[in-house]
Amino acid sequence: MLKRITVSQLKPELSKQYQPAEVETKWLDFWQEQQYFKADPNADGEAYCIAIPPPNVTGVLHMGHGLDETIQDTLIRYHRLQGKNVLWVPGTDHAGIATQHVVVEKLHREGKNRHEMGREAFLEEVWKWKEEAGGTIGRQLRRLGCSCDWSREAFTLDEKRARAVRVAFKRLYDKGLIYRGEYLVNWDPVSLTALSDDEVDYEDEQGFLYHLKYPLADGSGTITVATTRPETMLGDTAVAVNPTDERWQHLVGKMINLPLTGRQIPVITDDFVKKDFGTGMVKITPAHDPNDFLMGQRHGLPMINVMTDDAKMNNLAGKFAGMDRYEARKAIVEEFKALGLLEKVEPHPMRIGRGYRSKAVIEPRLSKQWFVKIAPLAAQAKAAVESGEIRILPQTPWEGIYFNWMNNVRDWCISRQLWWGHRIPIWYKKSDPSVMICFEGEGLPAEVAAAPNEWVQDEDVLDTWFSSALWPASILGWPDETEDLKRWYPTSVLVTGHDILFFWVARMVMFGLELVGRKPFTDVYMHGLIFGKTYYEKIGQDYKLIPPMQAREFDISGEMPKNVEAKWEKMSKSKGNVIDPLEVIGEYGTDALRLTVGGYAALGRNIDLDWRRFQNYRNFVNKFWNAARFVLMVTEPLKSEEFRRGIESCSLEVEDRWILSSLNKVIIKSTETLDRYEFDQYVAGLYDFIWLNYCDWYLEMVKGRAYGHDEAEESHRAARTTLLVVLEHVCRLLHPIMPFVTEEIWHIIRARVVNVEAGVSASGATSSLFGDCFAAPSLCVGAWPKPSLGLELADSEETIALLQEAVGAIRNIRGEMRVPMEMKVGVTIEHKDAAGRDQLSRVRGHLRSLARVDQLKIEETAVAPKFASTFVSGAMTIL
RNA sequence: GGGCGGUUAGCUCAGCUGGUUAGAGCGCCAGCCUUACAAGCUGGAUGUCAUAAGUUCGAAUCUUAUACCGCCCACCA
C-alpha cells in the first residue's frame, strides 16, 4: 500500500487552495534580486527583442495592457526558455496632448492658468506630475509578471530619446522630407492645437442640411446651395458647379451677391462637384473645409478665415463677431429666414470629427505647420511588407489595410501647439523668419548663441507619435551604433492592438527604414481589442445603463433579469463596463488573469471578455496546484537517488507510456502554437492535457495501481517517476503564460530531487527526460522542453494489447469507462485513377463500422506519377 | 459608397486543410465531503451549427445568394 500520509502532514505550508498573493510577491522579489531579466549584449544565443508599446506615463493599467503585456511576456519567457538572448525593453510615453490636458485641468482646479505661468513654469508642473504619477504603470506591469529589463527603462521624452528625435528631425529636414507649409489642418478648438487626420474620430450624428438662396448680382434671381454649416458662408469665396452640368452652364462666370457680407463671389466649375447632390451647386469656403481648400488652391480663390482659434466668429464675420460657431449658425439661419433666402431645412445625417482626446468638434483651420513628406517613406514601407521582410499578422485583413493606407497617404502634420513634448529644433531669424536653422545638438546652435536676441525658437512641439515612431531604435541607443543596437535591432516582434496600426506601426516602419536604414521589427502581431459587457435596463422604449456594482453581479452570475439587455461595447469608464486587471489579480491571481486573456487571444479576433472565465482559469490554476500536492505526497517515499536513475530505468506500465506520449504531443503542440502566435491553442492544449489526461485519468490510474501492492515495487517507482517527470515538464511548458504557480511548484520539485540528500548536485541527473533542467536556479532561466523520442505508442497489435491491458487495470478501479487512448491505425492503399476509389471507400467504410474511431484523417499523397498512396489514420477510443 | 470579419447549447467560446455520435467552461438536473482538489468528482439533459440553394458517397467546415451583428477605409457640401 501507498504509505498513508496526508499532504498536510507532509507539507503543512501547501494549502488546499492555492493562495496567489504570497506566492506572487515572493517570486517577484526573487526575480528582481537575481536580475534574471537583465540582458547582456555579449551573451550567447540568438537575439530576441521586444520593444514595449509604451503606455502613457500618467496612465493606469487597463485590460488592454493586461492583454498586450501578457502576450509579450509569454513570448519573452518562451524564447528565454529556448535559450535565446532575450531583451524586453520597458518604457512609457509622454503622450503630449493627453498629459498636458490632465495638468491643465489640475491647474485649473487650483485656480491657475498656464498662460499666466509661462512655459517654463508650466513644464515644471508637468514634470512634477509625471514624477508623481509616472511610477504607477511600471509597478503595475511588474505585478503582471512582466519580465522586462528594468535597467533599460526608457521614456519618450528623456534625454536619450530627445537626442534621437532631434537627430531624426535634422536628417529628414536636411533631406527635404520635412517642410513648413500653410495648410488646412484639423484644429481642436479646445486643446488649441492641430491634430493629424488619425487623431480625429468621426461619429455619425444627425444634423441638418440648410438650403440657402444666394442672389445673383445681375438681379436675375437666386441660386440655391445646400450646406450643413451655414455659419461658414461668411467665408465663401465662390460657388461651384460641375463643368458637365447642363443645368447651370449659363451661370458660370456670373457673380453672386453673398448675403450678409456685401461681397461678390463668382460661379466657377470643378469636377469635384456632384451633379446629383442637392441642387448641384456648392458654396466654396476654402478656409473652413478640406475639399473647398483644395478647390480654392486649384482656382486661386481667396481664403477668408472667419473664426478665431477657439472657434468663435472673428471680426471678419461682421456683426456675428464674437459669437460661438453654433450661436452664429442659428443667427445666420435666422437672418436668411428674415431675408426670405432660406429655402428649406431638412434633417441630414453627417459625420462629425472630434479630437480623440478633448472630444471637441474639429474645426478645419488655416495655419502654418510642419509636415513630413510621406510619399517617399511610404513607398519603402510598403515594399518591406510586400517583400515579406516584415510580416503583419494576422495577414488578413491587416496587410491589405496597411497597403491601402500606404497608397493613400497624405503628408503628416507633425507640429502641435502644445508645450509638453519635443520642441521643434528650429530657430527663425527675427528680422527674416524665412531664415531658419535646424540644430540637432543640445542647447543652442552657434549662430543663435552668438546673437540670442536675433533668433527665436519655434514655439511648437512635435506630435507624440514622432518620438514613438523612433521607439524601437531609440530604446537601443540610436543614433549611436551601440552594442544594444547591433545586437537587438531589428527587434523581433511588435505586439499591439490594431487600433494604432497607422498612428504608430506604419510610422515606425517608415522611420526605421529611412533613418536607421533597417526595418524596426520582423513581425507585427495585432491582437484584438477588448470589449466589456454593458447592461441596459429596458424601460418602455428607453434603455437605461445599469450601474457598475449591479453589472458586476450579472457578470459573475452570468444571469440577468428579463428586462435587462446586454451589449458588448468598447470598455469605457462612463459605460461602467471596465474590468480592472488589478481587481482581477486581487481576486483570482495574476496567473488566472494571464491565462484568461491568453486563452482568448485568437489571431484576429476582438475579445468579448466574460468575467466568468477568470473563475474558470482560477480553478484551473488551483487544479494544477492540487495535482502537484498529490504528486508530492505520493512521491514522498521516493529517494532522490533512486529517482535520479531516470525514467529509462523504469519498467513503464502502459498508462505511464500513454501519459508520456501525450506529454510529448503537448510539448510539440505548445511549441508550434507559440511559434505561430496561437495563444488560445497553446492554453487550450495544456488545459486539456493537465485536467483531462493528467488529472482525470493518469492520477486516478496511479491511485488504482497503488492499492494492494508493495510500494517498493518497480511499478510504483515507475509511476512516481512518471508523475514527477510530467509535472516538471508541465511547469516549464506553462511558465510563459503562468509564471508564478509554475515557479513555485517547480522549486518544490527541484528541492525534492536535488536537495533531499546531501552532496547530490543538480547536474548529476542521468535521465534524458530531465536532462540538466534542475541545474537552472529558476524557471526564468530554465530550458524549454524538447519532445523525447521513443515514447510514442507503437502502432498496431502491440499497442492494442497494451491498451487492453490498461483498460483492464482501469476497470479494476473505476468500473467501465472510456479511455481517451490515442493510437494510429494506418492503412496504405495504392490505387490508380478512379478505380482505386472504390477500394478506398470500402476501406473507409470498414473503419467507420468499427464505430470506435474518433477522428479519421485521410491524407492522399502522390508517391509516384501513376500511383496515389492513401494513408488513413485515426485516433481510436477503446471501449 | 467600397473592403473585411462574425453568426455553433441559456451565456462565453473551441471545432485548423470536408469524414461517421458537433465539444469545453459557466449555468441546469441527479448522486457524491472517494485519503490532491467542493475552486472538486461521477452521471445526465440541452444544438434543424443564422437562412436558402449548390458541389460531394459525405458539409458546422467548400461555393453562391439572403438576413442580422461588428470592424476598417472613403472628400460628398
JSON list of N, CA and C in Angstrom, two decimals, chain A residues 11-36:
[
{"chain": "A", "resi": 11, "resn": "LYS", "atom": "N", "xyz": [3.51, 18.56, 4.07]},
{"chain": "A", "resi": 11, "resn": "LYS", "atom": "CA", "xyz": [3.86, 19.95, 3.73]},
{"chain": "A", "resi": 11, "resn": "LYS", "atom": "C", "xyz": [2.78, 20.86, 4.26]},
{"chain": "A", "resi": 12, "resn": "PRO", "atom": "N", "xyz": [2.82, 21.19, 5.50]},
{"chain": "A", "resi": 12, "resn": "PRO", "atom": "CA", "xyz": [1.74, 21.99, 6.06]},
{"chain": "A", "resi": 12, "resn": "PRO", "atom": "C", "xyz": [1.60, 23.35, 5.36]},
{"chain": "A", "resi": 13, "resn": "GLU", "atom": "N", "xyz": [2.65, 23.81, 4.74]},
{"chain": "A", "resi": 13, "resn": "GLU", "atom": "CA", "xyz": [2.56, 25.12, 4.11]},
{"chain": "A", "resi": 13, "resn": "GLU", "atom": "C", "xyz": [1.83, 25.06, 2.76]},
{"chain": "A", "resi": 14, "resn": "LEU", "atom": "N", "xyz": [1.60, 23.87, 2.26]},
{"chain": "A", "resi": 14, "resn": "LEU", "atom": "CA", "xyz": [0.88, 23.79, 0.99]},
{"chain": "A", "resi": 14, "resn": "LEU", "atom": "C", "xyz": [-0.62, 23.73, 1.26]},
{"chain": "A", "resi": 15, "resn": "SER", "atom": "N", "xyz": [-1.25, 24.86, 1.13]},
{"chain": "A", "resi": 15, "resn": "SER", "atom": "CA", "xyz": [-2.67, 24.92, 1.47]},
{"chain": "A", "resi": 15, "resn": "SER", "atom": "C", "xyz": [-3.50, 24.19, 0.41]},
{"chain": "A", "resi": 16, "resn": "LYS", "atom": "N", "xyz": [-4.68, 23.78, 0.83]},
{"chain": "A", "resi": 16, "resn": "LYS", "atom": "CA", "xyz": [-5.57, 23.08, -0.09]},
{"chain": "A", "resi": 16, "resn": "LYS", "atom": "C", "xyz": [-5.96, 23.95, -1.26]},
{"chain": "A", "resi": 17, "resn": "GLN", "atom": "N", "xyz": [-6.12, 25.21, -0.97]},
{"chain": "A", "resi": 17, "resn": "GLN", "atom": "CA", "xyz": [-6.42, 26.14, -2.05]},
{"chain": "A", "resi": 17, "resn": "GLN", "atom": "C", "xyz": [-5.21, 27.00, -2.32]},
{"chain": "A", "resi": 18, "resn": "TYR", "atom": "N", "xyz": [-4.93, 27.12, -3.59]},
{"chain": "A", "resi": 18, "resn": "TYR", "atom": "CA", "xyz": [-3.76, 27.91, -3.98]},
{"chain": "A", "resi": 18, "resn": "TYR", "atom": "C", "xyz": [-3.97, 29.38, -3.58]},
{"chain": "A", "resi": 19, "resn": "GLN", "atom": "N", "xyz": [-2.94, 29.93, -2.93]},
{"chain": "A", "resi": 19, "resn": "GLN", "atom": "CA", "xyz": [-3.01, 31.33, -2.48]},
{"chain": "A", "resi": 19, "resn": "GLN", "atom": "C", "xyz": [-2.06, 32.17, -3.34]},
{"chain": "A", "resi": 20, "resn": "PRO", "atom": "N", "xyz": [-2.58, 32.82, -4.32]},
{"chain": "A", "resi": 20, "resn": "PRO", "atom": "CA", "xyz": [-1.68, 33.52, -5.25]},
{"chain": "A", "resi": 20, "resn": "PRO", "atom": "C", "xyz": [-0.88, 34.66, -4.62]},
{"chain": "A", "resi": 21, "resn": "ALA", "atom": "N", "xyz": [-1.48, 35.39, -3.71]},
{"chain": "A", "resi": 21, "resn": "ALA", "atom": "CA", "xyz": [-0.86, 36.65, -3.28]},
{"chain": "A", "resi": 21, "resn": "ALA", "atom": "C", "xyz": [0.56, 36.48, -2.76]},
{"chain": "A", "resi": 22, "resn": "GLU", "atom": "N", "xyz": [0.74, 35.56, -1.81]},
{"chain": "A", "resi": 22, "resn": "GLU", "atom": "CA", "xyz": [2.09, 35.42, -1.23]},
{"chain": "A", "resi": 22, "resn": "GLU", "atom": "C", "xyz": [3.05, 34.87, -2.25]},
{"chain": "A", "resi": 23, "resn": "VAL", "atom": "N", "xyz": [2.60, 33.87, -2.98]},
{"chain": "A", "resi": 23, "resn": "VAL", "atom": "CA", "xyz": [3.48, 33.24, -3.95]},
{"chain": "A", "resi": 23, "resn": "VAL", "atom": "C", "xyz": [3.98, 34.27, -4.95]},
{"chain": "A", "resi": 24, "resn": "GLU", "atom": "N", "xyz": [3.07, 35.13, -5.39]},
{"chain": "A", "resi": 24, "resn": "GLU", "atom": "CA", "xyz": [3.46, 36.10, -6.41]},
{"chain": "A", "resi": 24, "resn": "GLU", "atom": "C", "xyz": [4.48, 37.10, -5.89]},
{"chain": "A", "resi": 25, "resn": "THR", "atom": "N", "xyz": [4.25, 37.65, -4.72]},
{"chain": "A", "resi": 25, "resn": "THR", "atom": "CA", "xyz": [5.23, 38.63, -4.23]},
{"chain": "A", "resi": 25, "resn": "THR", "atom": "C", "xyz": [6.56, 37.96, -3.98]},
{"chain": "A", "resi": 26, "resn": "LYS", "atom": "N", "xyz": [6.52, 36.74, -3.49]},
{"chain": "A", "resi": 26, "resn": "LYS", "atom": "CA", "xyz": [7.78, 36.03, -3.23]},
{"chain": "A", "resi": 26, "resn": "LYS", "atom": "C", "xyz": [8.63, 35.95, -4.49]},
{"chain": "A", "resi": 27, "resn": "TRP", "atom": "N", "xyz": [8.02, 35.51, -5.59]},
{"chain": "A", "resi": 27, "resn": "TRP", "atom": "CA", "xyz": [8.83, 35.31, -6.80]},
{"chain": "A", "resi": 27, "resn": "TRP", "atom": "C", "xyz": [9.15, 36.62, -7.48]},
{"chain": "A", "resi": 28, "resn": "LEU", "atom": "N", "xyz": [8.27, 37.59, -7.38]},
{"chain": "A", "resi": 28, "resn": "LEU", "atom": "CA", "xyz": [8.61, 38.90, -7.93]},
{"chain": "A", "resi": 28, "resn": "LEU", "atom": "C", "xyz": [9.88, 39.42, -7.29]},
{"chain": "A", "resi": 29, "resn": "ASP", "atom": "N", "xyz": [9.95, 39.31, -5.97]},
{"chain": "A", "resi": 29, "resn": "ASP", "atom": "CA", "xyz": [11.15, 39.76, -5.27]},
{"chain": "A", "resi": 29, "resn": "ASP", "atom": "C", "xyz": [12.37, 38.94, -5.69]},
{"chain": "A", "resi": 30, "resn": "PHE", "atom": "N", "xyz": [12.16, 37.64, -5.75]},
{"chain": "A", "resi": 30, "resn": "PHE", "atom": "CA", "xyz": [13.27, 36.75, -6.09]},
{"chain": "A", "resi": 30, "resn": "PHE", "atom": "C", "xyz": [13.82, 37.08, -7.49]},
{"chain": "A", "resi": 31, "resn": "TRP", "atom": "N", "xyz": [12.92, 37.21, -8.45]},
{"chain": "A", "resi": 31, "resn": "TRP", "atom": "CA", "xyz": [13.37, 37.51, -9.82]},
{"chain": "A", "resi": 31, "resn": "TRP", "atom": "C", "xyz": [14.11, 38.84, -9.86]},
{"chain": "A", "resi": 32, "resn": "GLN", "atom": "N", "xyz": [13.57, 39.78, -9.14]},
{"chain": "A", "resi": 32, "resn": "GLN", "atom": "CA", "xyz": [14.19, 41.10, -9.09]},
{"chain": "A", "resi": 32, "resn": "GLN", "atom": "C", "xyz": [15.61, 41.02, -8.54]},
{"chain": "A", "resi": 33, "resn": "GLU", "atom": "N", "xyz": [15.73, 40.34, -7.40]},
{"chain": "A", "resi": 33, "resn": "GLU", "atom": "CA", "xyz": [17.05, 40.22, -6.76]},
{"chain": "A", "resi": 33, "resn": "GLU", "atom": "C", "xyz": [18.05, 39.53, -7.66]},
{"chain": "A", "resi": 34, "resn": "GLN", "atom": "N", "xyz": [17.59, 38.48, -8.30]},
{"chain": "A", "resi": 34, "resn": "GLN", "atom": "CA", "xyz": [18.52, 37.68, -9.10]},
{"chain": "A", "resi": 34, "resn": "GLN", "atom": "C", "xyz": [18.81, 38.31, -10.46]},
{"chain": "A", "resi": 35, "resn": "GLN", "atom": "N", "xyz": [18.05, 39.35, -10.80]},
{"chain": "A", "resi": 35, "resn": "GLN", "atom": "CA", "xyz": [18.27, 40.06, -12.05]},
{"chain": "A", "resi": 35, "resn": "GLN", "atom": "C", "xyz": [18.24, 39.15, -13.28]},
{"chain": "A", "resi": 36, "resn": "TYR", "atom": "N", "xyz": [17.26, 38.26, -13.29]},
{"chain": "A", "resi": 36, "resn": "TYR", "atom": "CA", "xyz": [17.17, 37.32, -14.40]},
{"chain": "A", "resi": 36, "resn": "TYR", "atom": "C", "xyz": [16.81, 37.99, -15.72]}
]
